[in-house]
PDB file of C-alpha atoms in Angstrom:
ATOM      1  CA  MET A 117     -25.521 -32.638 151.753  1.00  0.00           C
ATOM      2  CA  GLU A 118     -28.253 -31.758 149.267  1.00  0.00           C
ATOM      3  CA  GLN A 119     -30.732 -34.770 147.902  1.00  0.00           C
ATOM      4  CA  ARG A 120     -29.931 -35.284 144.307  1.00  0.00           C
ATOM      5  CA  THR A 121     -32.411 -36.560 142.306  1.00  0.00           C
ATOM      6  CA  VAL A 122     -32.474 -39.996 139.751  1.00  0.00           C
ATOM      7  CA  MET A 123     -35.061 -39.839 136.794  1.00  0.00           C
ATOM      8  CA  MET A 124     -35.739 -43.485 135.675  1.00  0.00           C
ATOM      9  CA  VAL A 125     -37.071 -44.012 132.087  1.00  0.00           C
ATOM     10  CA  ASP A 126     -39.152 -47.375 132.034  1.00  0.00           C
ATOM     11  CA  ASP A 127     -41.320 -49.298 130.538  1.00  0.00           C
ATOM     12  CA  GLN A 128     -40.970 -51.186 133.137  1.00  0.00           C
ATOM     13  CA  PRO A 129     -40.163 -50.028 137.162  1.00  0.00           C
ATOM     14  CA  ASP A 130     -41.272 -53.107 138.419  1.00  0.00           C
ATOM     15  CA  VAL A 131     -38.485 -54.521 137.591  1.00  0.00           C
ATOM     16  CA  LEU A 132     -36.172 -51.602 139.291  1.00  0.00           C
ATOM     17  CA  LYS A 133     -37.864 -52.132 142.298  1.00  0.00           C
ATOM     18  CA  PRO A 134     -35.348 -53.397 144.290  1.00  0.00           C
ATOM     19  CA  LEU A 135     -33.046 -50.542 142.697  1.00  0.00           C
ATOM     20  CA  ILE A 136     -35.506 -47.796 143.527  1.00  0.00           C
ATOM     21  CA  GLU A 137     -34.865 -48.883 146.813  1.00  0.00           C
ATOM     22  CA  PHE A 138     -31.233 -49.593 147.246  1.00  0.00           C
ATOM     23  CA  LEU A 139     -31.164 -46.390 145.980  1.00  0.00           C
ATOM     24  CA  GLU A 140     -33.530 -44.319 147.359  1.00  0.00           C
ATOM     25  CA  GLY A 141     -32.039 -46.210 150.805  1.00  0.00           C
ATOM     26  CA  SER A 142     -28.155 -44.392 149.769  1.00  0.00           C
ATOM     27  CA  GLY A 143     -30.044 -40.571 150.233  1.00  0.00           C
ATOM     28  CA  PHE A 144     -31.292 -40.252 146.635  1.00  0.00           C
ATOM     29  CA  ARG A 145     -34.578 -39.056 145.319  1.00  0.00           C
ATOM     30  CA  ILE A 146     -36.169 -40.672 142.456  1.00  0.00           C
ATOM     31  CA  ILE A 147     -38.556 -39.536 139.622  1.00  0.00           C
ATOM     32  CA  VAL A 148     -39.812 -42.585 137.968  1.00  0.00           C
ATOM     33  CA  ALA A 149     -41.049 -42.182 133.726  1.00  0.00           C
ATOM     34  CA  GLN A 150     -42.808 -45.707 132.765  1.00  0.00           C
ATOM     35  CA  SER A 151     -41.755 -43.933 128.962  1.00  0.00           C
ATOM     36  CA  GLY A 152     -40.168 -41.907 127.091  1.00  0.00           C
ATOM     37  CA  GLU A 153     -43.248 -38.887 126.383  1.00  0.00           C
ATOM     38  CA  ALA A 154     -43.780 -39.304 129.394  1.00  0.00           C
ATOM     39  CA  ALA A 155     -39.922 -38.420 130.962  1.00  0.00           C
ATOM     40  CA  LEU A 156     -39.652 -35.280 128.341  1.00  0.00           C
ATOM     41  CA  ASN A 157     -42.859 -33.752 129.477  1.00  0.00           C
ATOM     42  CA  ARG A 158     -41.345 -33.896 133.302  1.00  0.00           C
ATOM     43  CA  LEU A 159     -37.939 -31.884 131.797  1.00  0.00           C
ATOM     44  CA  LYS A 160     -40.394 -29.601 130.790  1.00  0.00           C
ATOM     45  CA  LYS A 161     -40.814 -28.071 134.358  1.00  0.00           C
ATOM     46  CA  PHE A 162     -38.995 -27.349 137.276  1.00  0.00           C
ATOM     47  CA  PRO A 163     -37.472 -28.999 139.944  1.00  0.00           C
ATOM     48  CA  LEU A 164     -35.324 -30.920 136.783  1.00  0.00           C
ATOM     49  CA  PRO A 165     -33.207 -34.481 137.937  1.00  0.00           C
ATOM     50  CA  ASP A 166     -29.766 -33.768 138.601  1.00  0.00           C
ATOM     51  CA  VAL A 167     -29.049 -36.964 136.791  1.00  0.00           C
ATOM     52  CA  ILE A 168     -31.736 -39.281 134.243  1.00  0.00           C
ATOM     53  CA  LEU A 169     -31.256 -43.694 133.821  1.00  0.00           C
ATOM     54  CA  MET A 170     -32.532 -44.230 131.323  1.00  0.00           C
ATOM     55  CA  ASP A 171     -33.510 -47.501 129.748  1.00  0.00           C
ATOM     56  CA  VAL A 172     -32.480 -48.266 125.757  1.00  0.00           C
ATOM     57  CA  LEU A 173     -34.899 -51.083 124.525  1.00  0.00           C
ATOM     58  CA  MET A 174     -38.652 -48.918 125.553  1.00  0.00           C
ATOM     59  CA  PRO A 175     -41.849 -49.832 123.196  1.00  0.00           C
ATOM     60  CA  GLU A 176     -42.817 -46.047 120.811  1.00  0.00           C
ATOM     61  CA  MET A 177     -39.685 -43.971 121.669  1.00  0.00           C
ATOM     62  CA  ASP A 178     -36.663 -46.278 123.031  1.00  0.00           C
ATOM     63  CA  GLY A 179     -33.995 -44.655 124.804  1.00  0.00           C
ATOM     64  CA  PHE A 180     -31.872 -42.941 121.906  1.00  0.00           C
ATOM     65  CA  ALA A 181     -34.716 -41.384 120.628  1.00  0.00           C
ATOM     66  CA  THR A 182     -35.241 -39.756 123.925  1.00  0.00           C
ATOM     67  CA  CYS A 183     -31.907 -39.539 125.080  1.00  0.00           C
ATOM     68  CA  ARG A 184     -32.081 -37.354 121.163  1.00  0.00           C
ATOM     69  CA  SER A 185     -34.908 -34.743 122.680  1.00  0.00           C
ATOM     70  CA  ILE A 186     -33.999 -33.966 126.376  1.00  0.00           C
ATOM     71  CA  LYS A 187     -30.254 -32.688 124.569  1.00  0.00           C
ATOM     72  CA  GLU A 188     -33.265 -30.363 122.994  1.00  0.00           C
ATOM     73  CA  ILE A 189     -35.116 -29.076 125.662  1.00  0.00           C
ATOM     74  CA  GLY A 190     -32.766 -26.200 127.092  1.00  0.00           C
ATOM     75  CA  ILE A 191     -32.766 -26.157 130.354  1.00  0.00           C
ATOM     76  CA  ALA A 192     -32.526 -30.375 130.474  1.00  0.00           C
ATOM     77  CA  LYS A 193     -29.409 -30.476 128.345  1.00  0.00           C
ATOM     78  CA  ASP A 194     -27.231 -30.582 130.766  1.00  0.00           C
ATOM     79  CA  ILE A 195     -28.709 -33.161 132.837  1.00  0.00           C
ATOM     80  CA  PRO A 196     -25.982 -36.453 131.853  1.00  0.00           C
ATOM     81  CA  VAL A 197     -27.313 -39.742 131.103  1.00  0.00           C
ATOM     82  CA  LEU A 198     -27.114 -43.195 131.824  1.00  0.00           C
ATOM     83  CA  TYR A 199     -28.236 -46.359 129.695  1.00  0.00           C
ATOM     84  CA  MET A 200     -29.386 -49.576 131.326  1.00  0.00           C
ATOM     85  CA  THR A 201     -29.103 -51.798 128.582  1.00  0.00           C
ATOM     86  CA  ALA A 202     -28.280 -55.248 127.803  1.00  0.00           C
ATOM     87  CA  LEU A 203     -26.614 -54.586 124.428  1.00  0.00           C
ATOM     88  CA  SER A 204     -23.993 -55.293 124.131  1.00  0.00           C
ATOM     89  CA  ASP A 205     -22.968 -54.523 120.063  1.00  0.00           C
ATOM     90  CA  THR A 206     -20.322 -51.541 119.399  1.00  0.00           C
ATOM     91  CA  VAL A 207     -22.018 -50.465 116.097  1.00  0.00           C
ATOM     92  CA  GLU A 208     -25.693 -49.503 119.753  1.00  0.00           C
ATOM     93  CA  LEU A 209     -22.992 -48.507 122.181  1.00  0.00           C
ATOM     94  CA  VAL A 210     -21.927 -45.806 119.731  1.00  0.00           C
ATOM     95  CA  LYS A 211     -24.960 -44.647 119.046  1.00  0.00           C
ATOM     96  CA  GLY A 212     -26.366 -43.438 122.162  1.00  0.00           C
ATOM     97  CA  PHE A 213     -23.379 -41.561 122.363  1.00  0.00           C
ATOM     98  CA  GLN A 214     -23.794 -40.463 119.686  1.00  0.00           C
ATOM     99  CA  ALA A 215     -27.729 -39.428 120.768  1.00  0.00           C
ATOM    100  CA  GLY A 216     -25.921 -37.753 123.701  1.00  0.00           C
ATOM    101  CA  GLY A 217     -25.634 -40.600 126.560  1.00  0.00           C
ATOM    102  CA  VAL A 218     -22.790 -39.977 128.764  1.00  0.00           C
ATOM    103  CA  ASP A 219     -22.179 -44.057 129.990  1.00  0.00           C
ATOM    104  CA  TYR A 220     -23.639 -47.348 130.001  1.00  0.00           C
ATOM    105  CA  LEU A 221     -24.867 -50.413 132.729  1.00  0.00           C
ATOM    106  CA  THR A 222     -24.886 -53.388 131.737  1.00  0.00           C
ATOM    107  CA  LYS A 223     -28.538 -55.691 132.184  1.00  0.00           C
ATOM    108  CA  PRO A 224     -29.075 -57.131 135.136  1.00  0.00           C
ATOM    109  CA  VAL A 225     -27.484 -53.862 136.692  1.00  0.00           C
ATOM    110  CA  GLN A 226     -25.634 -54.310 139.887  1.00  0.00           C
ATOM    111  CA  HIS A 227     -26.815 -51.504 142.853  1.00  0.00           C
ATOM    112  CA  ASP A 228     -23.366 -50.396 143.564  1.00  0.00           C
ATOM    113  CA  GLU A 229     -22.079 -49.626 140.167  1.00  0.00           C
ATOM    114  CA  VAL A 230     -24.809 -47.792 139.623  1.00  0.00           C
ATOM    115  CA  PHE A 231     -24.271 -46.009 142.973  1.00  0.00           C
ATOM    116  CA  ALA A 232     -20.163 -45.035 142.053  1.00  0.00           C
ATOM    117  CA  ARG A 233     -21.532 -44.254 138.049  1.00  0.00           C
ATOM    118  CA  LEU A 234     -24.267 -42.359 140.087  1.00  0.00           C
ATOM    119  CA  GLN A 235     -21.356 -40.207 142.097  1.00  0.00           C
ATOM    120  CA  THR A 236     -18.755 -39.866 139.580  1.00  0.00           C
ATOM    121  CA  HIS A 237     -21.457 -38.726 136.671  1.00  0.00           C
ATOM    122  CA  LEU A 238     -22.991 -36.087 139.495  1.00  0.00           C
ATOM    123  CA  LYS A 239     -19.157 -35.520 140.975  1.00  0.00           C
ATOM    124  CA  ILE A 240     -18.402 -34.347 136.934  1.00  0.00           C
ATOM    125  CA  LYS A 241     -21.683 -32.350 136.584  1.00  0.00           C
ATOM    126  CA  HIS A 242     -20.541 -30.076 139.873  1.00  0.00           C
ATOM    127  CA  LEU A 243     -17.424 -30.055 137.954  1.00  0.00           C
ATOM    128  CA  GLN A 244     -18.792 -28.354 134.918  1.00  0.00           C
ATOM    129  CA  GLN A 245     -21.602 -26.278 136.798  1.00  0.00           C
ATOM    130  CA  GLU A 246     -18.282 -24.992 138.414  1.00  0.00           C
ATOM    131  CA  LEU A 247     -15.892 -23.681 135.389  1.00  0.00           C
ATOM    132  CA  GLN A 248     -18.449 -22.274 133.828  1.00  0.00           C
ATOM    133  CA  GLU A 249     -18.650 -20.324 136.276  1.00  0.00           C
ATOM    134  CA  LYS A 250     -15.675 -18.940 136.551  1.00  0.00           C
ATOM    135  CA  ASN A 251     -15.681 -18.842 133.083  1.00  0.00           C
ATOM    136  CA  ALA A 252     -18.637 -16.474 132.927  1.00  0.00           C
ATOM    137  CA  VAL A 253     -16.898 -14.463 135.619  1.00  0.00           C
ATOM    138  CA  LEU A 254     -13.438 -14.485 134.402  1.00  0.00           C
ATOM    139  CA  GLU A 255     -15.259 -13.323 130.810  1.00  0.00           C
ATOM    140  CA  THR A 256     -16.879 -10.506 133.548  1.00  0.00           C
ATOM    141  CA  LYS A 257     -13.429  -9.248 134.083  1.00  0.00           C
ATOM    142  CA  ASN A 258     -12.803  -9.372 130.399  1.00  0.00           C
ATOM    143  CA  ARG A 259     -14.756  -7.090 129.464  1.00  0.00           C
ATOM    144  CA  GLN A 260     -14.619  -4.778 132.495  1.00  0.00           C
ATOM    145  CA  LEU A 261     -10.670  -4.917 131.943  1.00  0.00           C
ATOM    146  CA  GLU A 262     -11.475  -4.451 127.692  1.00  0.00           C
ATOM    147  CA  GLU A 263     -13.557  -1.358 129.334  1.00  0.00           C
ATOM    148  CA  LEU A 264     -10.856  -0.139 130.903  1.00  0.00           C
ATOM    149  CA  ASN A 265      -8.353  -0.073 128.998  1.00  0.00           C
ATOM    150  CA  ALA A 266     -10.716   1.550 126.236  1.00  0.00           C
ATOM    151  CA  CYS A 267     -11.514   4.363 128.276  1.00  0.00           C
ATOM    152  CA  LYS A 268      -7.635   4.966 129.016  1.00  0.00           C
ATOM    153  CA  ASP A 269      -6.921   4.959 125.320  1.00  0.00           C
ATOM    154  CA  LYS A 270      -9.483   7.620 125.386  1.00  0.00           C
ATOM    155  CA  PHE A 271      -8.091   9.372 127.995  1.00  0.00           C
ATOM    156  CA  PHE A 272      -4.658   9.226 126.493  1.00  0.00           C
ATOM    157  CA  SER A 273      -6.528  10.727 122.473  1.00  0.00           C
ATOM    158  CA  ILE A 274      -8.415  13.337 125.043  1.00  0.00           C
ATOM    159  CA  LEU A 275      -4.831  14.381 126.855  1.00  0.00           C
ATOM    160  CA  ALA A 276      -3.020  13.992 123.204  1.00  0.00           C
ATOM    161  CA  HIS A 277      -5.600  16.920 121.404  1.00  0.00           C
ATOM    162  CA  ASP A 278      -6.085  19.530 125.005  1.00  0.00           C
ATOM    163  CA  LEU A 279      -2.849  19.081 125.713  1.00  0.00           C
ATOM    164  CA  ARG A 280      -1.898  20.600 121.743  1.00  0.00           C
ATOM    165  CA  GLU A 281      -2.834  23.840 122.141  1.00  0.00           C
ATOM    166  CA  PRO A 282      -1.737  24.884 125.867  1.00  0.00           C
ATOM    167  CA  PHE A 283       1.828  23.188 124.251  1.00  0.00           C
ATOM    168  CA  ASN A 284       1.961  25.585 120.860  1.00  0.00           C
ATOM    169  CA  SER A 285       0.956  29.299 123.433  1.00  0.00           C
ATOM    170  CA  LEU A 286       3.702  28.956 125.938  1.00  0.00           C
ATOM    171  CA  LEU A 287       6.645  26.563 122.626  1.00  0.00           C
ATOM    172  CA  VAL A 288       5.477  30.273 120.696  1.00  0.00           C
ATOM    173  CA  LEU A 289       5.722  32.165 123.919  1.00  0.00           C
ATOM    174  CA  THR A 290       9.195  31.249 124.606  1.00  0.00           C
ATOM    175  CA  GLU A 291      10.190  31.896 120.568  1.00  0.00           C
ATOM    176  CA  LEU A 292       8.736  35.184 120.784  1.00  0.00           C
ATOM    177  CA  ILE A 293      11.459  36.263 123.875  1.00  0.00           C
ATOM    178  CA  ILE A 294      13.985  34.756 122.433  1.00  0.00           C
ATOM    179  CA  ASP A 295      13.602  35.665 119.292  1.00  0.00           C
ATOM    180  CA  ASN A 296      12.537  39.677 120.178  1.00  0.00           C
ATOM    181  CA  ILE A 297      13.737  39.696 124.221  1.00  0.00           C
ATOM    182  CA  GLU A 298      16.599  42.134 123.054  1.00  0.00           C
ATOM    183  CA  GLY A 299      14.715  44.881 121.988  1.00  0.00           C
ATOM    184  CA  TRP A 300      11.521  44.832 124.008  1.00  0.00           C
ATOM    185  CA  GLU A 301      11.389  47.307 126.030  1.00  0.00           C
ATOM    186  CA  PRO A 302      10.323  46.420 130.037  1.00  0.00           C
ATOM    187  CA  GLN A 303       7.041  46.727 128.966  1.00  0.00           C
ATOM    188  CA  ASN A 304       6.634  43.744 126.610  1.00  0.00           C
ATOM    189  CA  ILE A 305       8.716  41.617 128.609  1.00  0.00           C
ATOM    190  CA  LYS A 306       6.271  41.994 131.101  1.00  0.00           C
ATOM    191  CA  SER A 307       3.788  40.861 129.440  1.00  0.00           C
ATOM    192  CA  ILE A 308       4.404  37.978 127.911  1.00  0.00           C
ATOM    193  CA  ALA A 309       6.487  37.497 131.261  1.00  0.00           C
ATOM    194  CA  GLN A 310       2.346  37.482 132.374  1.00  0.00           C
ATOM    195  CA  LYS A 311       1.532  35.078 129.428  1.00  0.00           C
ATOM    196  CA  VAL A 312       3.889  32.446 129.636  1.00  0.00           C
ATOM    197  CA  ARG A 313       2.407  32.052 133.802  1.00  0.00           C
ATOM    198  CA  THR A 314      -1.705  32.686 132.157  1.00  0.00           C
ATOM    199  CA  SER A 315      -0.172  29.271 129.474  1.00  0.00           C
ATOM    200  CA  ALA A 316       1.272  27.203 132.337  1.00  0.00           C
ATOM    201  CA  GLY A 317      -1.958  28.230 134.227  1.00  0.00           C
ATOM    202  CA  ASN A 318      -4.033  26.603 132.046  1.00  0.00           C
ATOM    203  CA  LEU A 319      -1.834  23.342 131.292  1.00  0.00           C
ATOM    204  CA  TYR A 320      -2.474  23.057 135.232  1.00  0.00           C
ATOM    205  CA  GLU A 321      -6.049  23.152 135.318  1.00  0.00           C
ATOM    206  CA  LEU A 322      -5.946  21.896 132.157  1.00  0.00           C
ATOM    207  CA  LEU A 323      -3.704  18.665 133.503  1.00  0.00           C
ATOM    208  CA  GLU A 324      -6.057  18.352 136.758  1.00  0.00           C
ATOM    209  CA  ASN A 325      -9.274  18.546 134.401  1.00  0.00           C
ATOM    210  CA  LEU A 326      -8.359  15.119 133.322  1.00  0.00           C
ATOM    211  CA  LEU A 327      -6.604  13.451 135.208  1.00  0.00           C
ATOM    212  CA  THR A 328     -10.474  14.097 137.737  1.00  0.00           C
ATOM    213  CA  TRP A 329     -12.146  12.979 134.374  1.00  0.00           C
ATOM    214  CA  SER A 330      -9.597   9.746 134.198  1.00  0.00           C
ATOM    215  CA  ARG A 331     -10.505   8.988 138.006  1.00  0.00           C
ATOM    216  CA  ILE A 332     -14.482   9.547 137.908  1.00  0.00           C
ATOM    217  CA  GLN A 333     -14.434   6.878 134.595  1.00  0.00           C
ATOM    218  CA  ARG A 334     -13.069   4.455 136.566  1.00  0.00           C
ATOM    219  CA  ASN A 335     -15.207   5.487 139.679  1.00  0.00           C
ATOM    220  CA  MET A 336     -12.605   6.140 141.328  1.00  0.00           C
ATOM    221  CA  MET A 337     -14.369   9.677 142.488  1.00  0.00           C
ATOM    222  CA  GLU A 338     -18.370  10.989 142.862  1.00  0.00           C
ATOM    223  CA  VAL A 339     -19.855  13.780 140.136  1.00  0.00           C
ATOM    224  CA  HIS A 340     -20.662  17.866 142.160  1.00  0.00           C
ATOM    225  CA  PRO A 341     -21.332  19.264 139.120  1.00  0.00           C
ATOM    226  CA  GLN A 342     -20.868  22.951 139.657  1.00  0.00           C
ATOM    227  CA  ARG A 343     -22.100  26.424 137.926  1.00  0.00           C
ATOM    228  CA  ILE A 344     -19.099  27.777 136.308  1.00  0.00           C
ATOM    229  CA  ASN A 345     -18.147  30.658 134.135  1.00  0.00           C
ATOM    230  CA  LEU A 346     -19.218  30.362 130.989  1.00  0.00           C
ATOM    231  CA  THR A 347     -17.170  34.013 130.149  1.00  0.00           C
ATOM    232  CA  HIS A 348     -14.171  33.105 132.157  1.00  0.00           C
ATOM    233  CA  VAL A 349     -13.667  29.925 130.162  1.00  0.00           C
ATOM    234  CA  VAL A 350     -14.308  31.546 127.151  1.00  0.00           C
ATOM    235  CA  ALA A 351     -12.291  34.281 128.167  1.00  0.00           C
ATOM    236  CA  GLN A 352      -9.319  31.936 129.080  1.00  0.00           C
ATOM    237  CA  ASN A 353      -9.817  29.871 125.279  1.00  0.00           C
ATOM    238  CA  ILE A 354      -9.512  33.312 123.578  1.00  0.00           C
ATOM    239  CA  SER A 355      -6.111  33.628 125.631  1.00  0.00           C
ATOM    240  CA  ARG A 356      -4.915  30.631 123.749  1.00  0.00           C
ATOM    241  CA  LEU A 357      -5.970  31.597 120.893  1.00  0.00           C
ATOM    242  CA  GLU A 358      -3.928  35.900 120.768  1.00  0.00           C
ATOM    243  CA  VAL A 359      -0.981  33.621 121.557  1.00  0.00           C
ATOM    244  CA  SER A 360      -0.504  31.555 118.145  1.00  0.00           C
ATOM    245  CA  ALA A 361      -1.754  34.605 116.169  1.00  0.00           C
ATOM    246  CA  GLN A 362       0.511  36.491 117.642  1.00  0.00           C
ATOM    247  CA  LYS A 363       3.368  34.443 116.321  1.00  0.00           C
ATOM    248  CA  LYS A 364       2.020  35.379 112.775  1.00  0.00           C
ATOM    249  CA  THR A 365       2.433  39.740 113.305  1.00  0.00           C
ATOM    250  CA  ASN A 366       5.637  38.810 116.316  1.00  0.00           C
ATOM    251  CA  SER A 367       5.364  41.820 118.365  1.00  0.00           C
ATOM    252  CA  PRO A 368       4.238  41.649 121.853  1.00  0.00           C
ATOM    253  CA  LEU A 369       0.727  41.404 123.832  1.00  0.00           C
TER     254      LEU A 369
END
């Protein structure tokens, strides 16, 4: 089991010797600071204690002021602070909680009670750390989900945009066939049929490319760039535009 470190802040550490010996015998590592200022200086470097036992009545900087200052130290702000005091006034106790303390131990402290309170607050701290880690994982998953949703939306947007022209070409060709087939010569029918096949092939190729792009965006495929025949690509697009232009002239291609 990992050894836990307790910082004890008291201007009269000799009074705490029996408690220190008890806690060391219970497996804790003890750090002693004889003033609030000494405690603050120690908390600005690693390794940090896991929990702090703080005397309230100290000269210059009392326990409440020290606790408030601790909560302003970024690396130490989450360390639980337990006060040791003979104070019993409710107003004073509330001040301690407002300063950032989590619990009180009434002097003269009972060793078994100190041990039990330390164990309780260390457990709470551990659970809080676990919760923070799980929240961090959840936030990462949420960001990934948002990225996937954005990718999906982009895919559907591209799909709608890029499929419009090929489908329009097929619609134009079928309208030409319906409106003019009775007056066409066989060679004209064959020409239109070839255009239909070409448009269907272009549409199929476009769908395959879009699906491939989608897999790449989701890291389901590796990208292997290849050289392409730009003349062929331009010719395909000209062919699609010719079909749209044909609708205006109403003559076979």
